[in-house]
mmCIF file of C-alpha atoms in Angstrom:
data_model
loop_
_atom_site.group_PDB
_atom_site.id
_atom_site.type_symbol
_atom_site.label_atom_id
_atom_site.label_comp_id
_atom_site.label_asym_id
_atom_site.label_seq_id
_atom_site.Cartn_x
_atom_site.Cartn_y
_atom_site.Cartn_z
ATOM 1 C CA MET A 79 173.055 174.561 71.729
ATOM 2 C CA THR A 80 173.506 173.509 68.303
ATOM 3 C CA GLN A 81 177.017 172.970 66.869
ATOM 4 C CA SER A 82 177.776 175.341 64.088
ATOM 5 C CA LEU A 83 178.555 174.021 60.589
ATOM 6 C CA ASP A 84 182.072 175.491 60.929
ATOM 7 C CA THR A 85 182.859 173.015 63.854
ATOM 8 C CA LYS A 86 181.381 169.929 62.175
ATOM 9 C CA PRO A 87 183.727 166.947 62.217
ATOM 10 C CA GLN A 88 182.803 166.135 58.617
ATOM 11 C CA THR A 89 183.768 169.666 57.234
ATOM 12 C CA GLN A 90 186.960 169.697 59.066
ATOM 13 C CA GLU A 91 187.713 166.550 57.798
ATOM 14 C CA LEU A 92 187.073 167.555 54.337
ATOM 15 C CA ARG A 93 189.283 170.566 54.569
ATOM 16 C CA ARG A 94 192.360 168.447 56.074
ATOM 17 C CA LEU A 95 191.762 165.641 53.076
ATOM 18 C CA LEU A 96 191.839 168.678 50.438
ATOM 19 C CA ALA A 97 194.791 170.552 51.922
ATOM 20 C CA GLY A 98 197.417 170.925 49.211
ATOM 21 C CA PHE A 99 195.280 170.225 46.254
ATOM 22 C CA GLU A 100 194.950 172.706 43.464
ATOM 23 C CA CYS A 101 193.428 170.819 40.940
ATOM 24 C CA ALA A 102 190.560 168.235 40.493
ATOM 25 C CA MET A 103 188.831 166.429 37.822
ATOM 26 C CA LEU A 104 185.104 167.242 37.646
ATOM 27 C CA THR A 105 182.968 164.756 35.802
ATOM 28 C CA THR A 106 179.276 165.625 34.519
ATOM 29 C CA VAL A 107 176.855 163.738 32.844
ATOM 30 C CA ASP A 108 175.842 164.517 29.304
ATOM 31 C CA ASP A 109 171.961 164.302 28.030
ATOM 32 C CA ASP A 110 173.019 160.777 26.350
ATOM 33 C CA GLY A 111 174.189 159.218 29.709
ATOM 34 C CA THR A 112 177.886 159.676 28.827
ATOM 35 C CA LEU A 113 180.589 160.943 31.406
ATOM 36 C CA HIS A 114 182.745 163.890 30.715
ATOM 37 C CA SER A 115 185.633 164.860 32.728
ATOM 38 C CA ARG A 116 188.010 167.766 33.107
ATOM 39 C CA PRO A 117 190.473 169.481 35.077
ATOM 40 C CA MET A 118 189.403 172.251 37.163
ATOM 41 C CA SER A 119 191.390 174.458 39.507
ATOM 42 C CA ILE A 120 189.641 174.682 42.945
ATOM 43 C CA CYS A 121 188.914 177.532 45.005
ATOM 44 C CA ASN A 122 191.086 176.949 47.956
ATOM 45 C CA GLU A 123 188.456 177.990 50.564
ATOM 46 C CA ILE A 124 185.956 175.404 51.477
ATOM 47 C CA ASP A 125 182.662 176.824 52.791
ATOM 48 C CA ASN A 126 181.558 175.888 56.344
ATOM 49 C CA ASP A 127 178.777 173.940 54.976
ATOM 50 C CA ALA A 128 181.014 171.876 52.888
ATOM 51 C CA THR A 129 180.695 173.754 49.582
ATOM 52 C CA LEU A 130 183.359 173.669 46.741
ATOM 53 C CA TRP A 131 183.936 176.769 44.314
ATOM 54 C CA PHE A 132 185.355 176.468 40.433
ATOM 55 C CA PHE A 133 185.406 179.182 38.194
ATOM 56 C CA THR A 134 183.904 178.726 34.714
ATOM 57 C CA LEU A 135 182.349 180.175 31.611
ATOM 58 C CA ASP A 136 178.583 180.232 31.915
ATOM 59 C CA ASN A 137 178.702 179.141 28.341
ATOM 60 C CA SER A 138 180.743 176.116 28.604
ATOM 61 C CA HIS A 139 179.779 172.664 27.881
ATOM 62 C CA LYS A 140 179.832 171.606 31.535
ATOM 63 C CA VAL A 141 177.467 174.119 32.471
ATOM 64 C CA VAL A 142 175.139 172.785 30.021
ATOM 65 C CA ASP A 143 175.261 169.313 31.593
ATOM 66 C CA ILE A 144 174.692 170.484 35.062
ATOM 67 C CA GLU A 145 171.768 172.330 33.896
ATOM 68 C CA HIS A 146 170.223 168.818 32.932
ATOM 69 C CA HIS A 147 172.154 166.674 35.384
ATOM 70 C CA GLN A 148 173.150 168.481 38.788
ATOM 71 C CA GLN A 149 175.012 165.328 40.103
ATOM 72 C CA VAL A 150 178.750 165.714 39.768
ATOM 73 C CA ASN A 151 181.679 163.931 40.762
ATOM 74 C CA ILE A 152 185.143 165.601 41.785
ATOM 75 C CA SER A 153 187.995 163.397 41.926
ATOM 76 C CA PHE A 154 191.647 164.203 43.721
ATOM 77 C CA SER A 155 194.885 161.888 43.095
ATOM 78 C CA GLU A 156 198.111 161.984 44.840
ATOM 79 C CA PRO A 157 199.702 158.773 44.010
ATOM 80 C CA ASN A 158 203.009 159.236 45.661
ATOM 81 C CA GLN A 159 201.509 159.682 49.102
ATOM 82 C CA GLN A 160 198.817 156.944 48.334
ATOM 83 C CA ARG A 161 195.959 159.424 48.640
ATOM 84 C CA TYR A 162 192.817 159.424 46.604
ATOM 85 C CA ILE A 163 189.627 161.434 47.132
ATOM 86 C CA SER A 164 186.249 161.144 45.330
ATOM 87 C CA ILE A 165 183.362 163.402 46.077
ATOM 88 C CA LEU A 166 179.700 163.211 45.091
ATOM 89 C CA GLY A 167 178.048 166.409 44.889
ATOM 90 C CA THR A 168 175.058 168.664 43.337
ATOM 91 C CA ALA A 169 176.324 171.562 41.435
ATOM 92 C CA GLN A 170 174.759 174.753 40.233
ATOM 93 C CA LEU A 171 175.999 177.763 38.532
ATOM 94 C CA THR A 172 176.033 181.292 40.189
ATOM 95 C CA LYS A 173 177.030 184.725 38.543
ATOM 96 C CA ASP A 174 176.596 186.629 41.897
ATOM 97 C CA ARG A 175 179.299 189.294 41.363
ATOM 98 C CA ASN A 176 179.956 189.363 45.185
ATOM 99 C CA LYS A 177 180.935 185.891 45.334
ATOM 100 C CA LEU A 178 182.949 186.075 41.890
ATOM 101 C CA GLN A 179 184.913 188.803 43.604
ATOM 102 C CA GLY A 180 185.213 187.079 46.776
ATOM 103 C CA LYS A 181 186.400 183.914 45.475
ATOM 104 C CA TRP A 182 188.824 185.405 42.789
ATOM 105 C CA GLN A 183 192.251 184.672 43.122
ATOM 106 C CA HIS A 184 195.298 185.629 40.672
ATOM 107 C CA LYS A 185 196.107 182.218 39.650
ATOM 108 C CA PHE A 186 192.735 181.991 37.638
ATOM 109 C CA GLN A 187 194.199 184.668 35.376
ATOM 110 C CA THR A 188 196.006 181.628 33.401
ATOM 111 C CA TRP A 189 192.415 180.499 32.313
ATOM 112 C CA PHE A 190 190.478 183.750 32.352
ATOM 113 C CA PRO A 191 192.808 186.651 31.065
ATOM 114 C CA LYS A 192 190.610 189.330 31.479
ATOM 115 C CA GLY A 193 190.265 188.437 35.298
ATOM 116 C CA ILE A 194 187.112 189.353 37.021
ATOM 117 C CA ASN A 195 185.823 191.438 34.200
ATOM 118 C CA GLU A 196 186.147 188.142 31.917
ATOM 119 C CA PRO A 197 182.823 187.961 29.805
ATOM 120 C CA ASN A 198 180.727 184.950 30.737
ATOM 121 C CA LEU A 199 182.850 184.342 33.995
ATOM 122 C CA ALA A 200 180.824 182.446 36.457
ATOM 123 C CA LEU A 201 181.100 180.110 39.698
ATOM 124 C CA LEU A 202 180.218 176.487 39.910
ATOM 125 C CA LYS A 203 179.232 175.864 43.407
ATOM 126 C CA VAL A 204 179.287 172.190 44.221
ATOM 127 C CA LYS A 205 177.320 171.287 47.613
ATOM 128 C CA VAL A 206 179.345 168.132 48.579
ATOM 129 C CA ASN A 207 176.936 165.238 49.780
ATOM 130 C CA LYS A 208 179.478 162.251 50.194
ATOM 131 C CA VAL A 209 183.157 161.866 50.268
ATOM 132 C CA ASP A 210 185.091 158.340 49.903
ATOM 133 C CA TYR A 211 188.737 158.461 50.574
ATOM 134 C CA TRP A 212 191.661 156.107 50.562
ATOM 135 C CA GLU A 213 194.659 157.428 52.271
ATOM 136 C CA SER A 214 197.358 154.598 52.177
ATOM 137 C CA SER A 215 198.291 151.447 50.310
ATOM 138 C CA SER A 216 197.059 149.260 53.386
ATOM 139 C CA SER A 217 193.451 149.593 52.818
ATOM 140 C CA SER A 218 191.593 148.630 49.862
ATOM 141 C CA SER A 219 188.317 149.584 51.215
ATOM 142 C CA PRO A 220 187.398 153.588 51.031
ATOM 143 C CA GLN A 221 186.665 155.692 54.245
ATOM 144 C CA THR A 222 183.458 157.467 53.948
ATOM 145 C CA ILE A 223 182.280 161.122 55.068
ATOM 146 C CA SER A 224 178.362 161.716 54.563
ATOM 147 C CA PHE A 225 177.071 165.433 54.614
ATOM 148 C CA LEU A 226 173.697 164.773 53.720
ATOM 149 C CA GLU A 227 172.501 165.088 57.266
ATOM 150 C CA LEU A 228 174.402 168.577 57.330
ATOM 151 C CA SER A 229 171.874 169.641 54.503
ATOM 152 C CA HIS A 230 168.663 168.564 56.292
ATOM 153 C CA ARG A 231 169.205 171.206 59.385
#
């Protein structure tokens, strides 16, 4: 019997690590090799296959970056609790109307005033490949969770 992705320890640990975070820094690579970071509000739900979701506009600079370089980094920080997370993933854009409606939350209205009917509204789907994290000041070395074996099933 195979273990469902929902019960994979890696996905459970990722959910635990990201609990309480609402905002992340998403870093993309521009055509000239420079890195661009910007704050993004994360959709609270993490899919069973370790996929993160972010709302965006399909004509934004980050989307152009991702069309050329799908590798992204997402970082989370909570200095007061000595908690830091760095995620390496592969991003792609989707405009699937059912996904948009299913992931929509009222908090996104701040950035997309027309809500789900915002022109050019899309989702960034980020498939998590690797997570490095630090949870206390007692360790300078990160702990790592690899999701690569999940993608080969």
